[in-house]
Coordinates of C-alpha atoms in Angstrom, one line a residue:
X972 CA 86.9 125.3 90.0
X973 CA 83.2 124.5 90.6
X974 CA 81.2 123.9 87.2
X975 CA 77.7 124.2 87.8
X976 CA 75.4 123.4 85.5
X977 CA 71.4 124.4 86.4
X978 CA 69.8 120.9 86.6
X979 CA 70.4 117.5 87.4
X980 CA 69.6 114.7 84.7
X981 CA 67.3 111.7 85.3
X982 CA 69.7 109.5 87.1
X983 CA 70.9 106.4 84.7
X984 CA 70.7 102.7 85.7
X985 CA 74.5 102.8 85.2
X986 CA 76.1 104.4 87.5
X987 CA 79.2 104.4 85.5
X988 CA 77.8 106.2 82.9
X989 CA 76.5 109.0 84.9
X990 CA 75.1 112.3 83.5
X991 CA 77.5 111.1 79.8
X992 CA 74.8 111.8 77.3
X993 CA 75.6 116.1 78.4
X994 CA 76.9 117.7 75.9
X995 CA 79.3 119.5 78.1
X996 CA 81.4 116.5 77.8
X997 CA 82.3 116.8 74.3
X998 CA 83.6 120.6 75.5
X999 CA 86.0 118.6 78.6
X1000 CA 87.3 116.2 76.4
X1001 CA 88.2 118.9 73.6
X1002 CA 89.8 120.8 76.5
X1003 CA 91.7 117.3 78.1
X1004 CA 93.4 116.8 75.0
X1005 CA 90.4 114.2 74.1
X1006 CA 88.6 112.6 71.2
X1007 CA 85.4 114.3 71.5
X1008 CA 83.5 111.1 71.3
X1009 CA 79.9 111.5 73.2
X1010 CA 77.7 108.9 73.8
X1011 CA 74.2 109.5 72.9
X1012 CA 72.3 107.0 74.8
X1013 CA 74.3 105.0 77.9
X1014 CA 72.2 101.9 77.6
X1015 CA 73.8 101.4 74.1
X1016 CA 77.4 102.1 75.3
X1017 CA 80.2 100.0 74.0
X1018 CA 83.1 98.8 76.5
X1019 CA 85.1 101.2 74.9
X1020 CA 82.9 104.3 75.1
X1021 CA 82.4 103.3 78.6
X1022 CA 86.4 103.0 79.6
X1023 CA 86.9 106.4 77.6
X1024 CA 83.7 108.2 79.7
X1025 CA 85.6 107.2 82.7
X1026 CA 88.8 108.3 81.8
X1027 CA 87.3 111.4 80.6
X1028 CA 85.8 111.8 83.7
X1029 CA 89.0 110.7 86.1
X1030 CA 91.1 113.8 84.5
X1031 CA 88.2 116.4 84.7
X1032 CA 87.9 115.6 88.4
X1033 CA 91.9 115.3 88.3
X1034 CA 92.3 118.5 86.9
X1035 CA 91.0 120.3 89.7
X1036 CA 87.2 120.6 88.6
X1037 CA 84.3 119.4 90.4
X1038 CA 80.8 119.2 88.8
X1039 CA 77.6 119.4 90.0
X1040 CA 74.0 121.2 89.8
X1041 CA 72.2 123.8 91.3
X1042 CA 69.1 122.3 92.1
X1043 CA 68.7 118.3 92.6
X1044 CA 65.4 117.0 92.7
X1045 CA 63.8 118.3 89.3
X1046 CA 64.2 114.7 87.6
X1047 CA 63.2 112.6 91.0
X1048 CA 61.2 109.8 89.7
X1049 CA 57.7 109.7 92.1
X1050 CA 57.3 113.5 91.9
X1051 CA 54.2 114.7 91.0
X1052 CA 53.9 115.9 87.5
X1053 CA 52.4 119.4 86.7
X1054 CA 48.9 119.5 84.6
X1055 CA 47.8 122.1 82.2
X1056 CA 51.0 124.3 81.9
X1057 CA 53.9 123.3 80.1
X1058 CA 56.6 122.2 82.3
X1059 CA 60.2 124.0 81.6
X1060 CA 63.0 122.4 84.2
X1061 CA 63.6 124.2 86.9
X1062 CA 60.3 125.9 87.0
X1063 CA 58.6 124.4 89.8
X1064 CA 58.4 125.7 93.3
X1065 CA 59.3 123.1 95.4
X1066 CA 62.7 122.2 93.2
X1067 CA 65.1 122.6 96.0
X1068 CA 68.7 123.7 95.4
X1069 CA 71.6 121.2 96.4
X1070 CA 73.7 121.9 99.6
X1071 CA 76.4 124.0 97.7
X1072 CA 77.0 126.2 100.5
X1073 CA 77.7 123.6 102.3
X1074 CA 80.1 121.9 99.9
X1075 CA 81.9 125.2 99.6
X1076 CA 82.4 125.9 102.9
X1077 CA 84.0 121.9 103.2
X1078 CA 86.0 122.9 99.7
X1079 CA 87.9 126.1 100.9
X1080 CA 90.0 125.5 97.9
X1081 CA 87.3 126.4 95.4
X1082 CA 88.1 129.6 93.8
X1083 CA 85.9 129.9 90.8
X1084 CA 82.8 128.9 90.4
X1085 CA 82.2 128.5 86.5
X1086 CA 78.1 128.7 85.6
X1087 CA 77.0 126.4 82.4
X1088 CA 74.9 128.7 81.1
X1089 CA 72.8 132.2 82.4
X1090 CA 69.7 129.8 83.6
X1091 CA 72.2 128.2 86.0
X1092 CA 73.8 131.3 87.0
X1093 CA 70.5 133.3 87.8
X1094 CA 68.8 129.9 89.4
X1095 CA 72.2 130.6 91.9
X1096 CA 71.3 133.8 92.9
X1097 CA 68.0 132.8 93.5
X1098 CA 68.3 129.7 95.6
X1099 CA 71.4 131.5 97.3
X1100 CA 72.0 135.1 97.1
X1101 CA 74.3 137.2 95.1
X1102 CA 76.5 137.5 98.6
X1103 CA 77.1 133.7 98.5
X1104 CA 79.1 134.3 95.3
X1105 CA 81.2 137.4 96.6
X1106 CA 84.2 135.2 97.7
X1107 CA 84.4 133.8 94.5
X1108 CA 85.4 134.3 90.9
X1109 CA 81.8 133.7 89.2
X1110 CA 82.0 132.7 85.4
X1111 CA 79.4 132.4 82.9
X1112 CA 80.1 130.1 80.8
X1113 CA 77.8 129.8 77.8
X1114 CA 75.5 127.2 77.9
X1115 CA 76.5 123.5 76.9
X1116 CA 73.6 122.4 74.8
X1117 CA 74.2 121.0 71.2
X1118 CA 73.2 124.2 69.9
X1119 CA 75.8 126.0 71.7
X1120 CA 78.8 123.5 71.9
X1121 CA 80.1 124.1 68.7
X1122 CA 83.6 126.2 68.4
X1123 CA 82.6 129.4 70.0
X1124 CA 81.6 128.0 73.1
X1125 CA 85.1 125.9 73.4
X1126 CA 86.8 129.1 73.2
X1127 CA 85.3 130.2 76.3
X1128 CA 85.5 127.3 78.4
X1129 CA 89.0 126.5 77.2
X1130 CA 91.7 127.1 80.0

């Protein structure tokens, strides 16, 4: 399974703690059999929130699920800034997609490719084609903000 969310987060000075302020996470660790303890902002982790993030992290990836985005350089620090307009993510033109046909051509054992939400799923079609998702099982999945991670949306990404 291929979990694609629609943008990358800023990335965090800890490596370790990568991308664990998503709420998505509190949705995986429900479904690992997990406390679902988030951590709100990684540079005021605990040792313990840490070493739970990780293993969190070590049985999504063990499971059989890989994560990523579908575009990559919205958050790129340097990047010009837009002026006037309000800036949604994902918005600009130059945001360029990540090399996910790439990656699923060298993953042949991907069967499903599971979108986090519509945004993600239509900002795939657009970087990619509908045709690049016709070998696959394509899920919407609803979206992982807070708003939407209550129970509802663990019934539909639950297993």
């Amino acid at each position: 399974v291929l979990l694609l969310g629609h943008t990358a987060s800023p990335k965090p000075r800890n490596p370790q703690l990568a991308y664990c302020e998503r709420s998505m996470w509190k949705i995986l660790s429900r479904i690992h059999g997990m406390p679902p303890e988030s951590i709100s902002d990684a540079a005021s982790a605990t040792a313990a929130q840490m070493e739970n993030y990780q293993l969190l992290v070590n049985r999504v990836l063990q499971s059989g699920i890989c994560i990523w985005d579908v575009l990559g350089n919205v958050h790129v620090k340097g990047r010009p800034k837009r002026k006037g307009k309000r800036k949604t993510m994902g918005d600009d033109n130059d945001a360029r997609p990540n090399a996910l046909l790439v990656f699923l051509k060298e993953h042949r054992s991907i069967q499903t490719i599971a979108f986090i939400g519509a945004k993600a799923h239509g900002e795939f079609i657009k970087q990619f084609g509908k045709d690049a998702l016709k070998e696959y099982n394509a899920v919407i999945l609803p979206s992982s903000s807070p708003a939407n991670s209550r129970f509802t949306c663990y019934l539909f990404w639950a297993p």
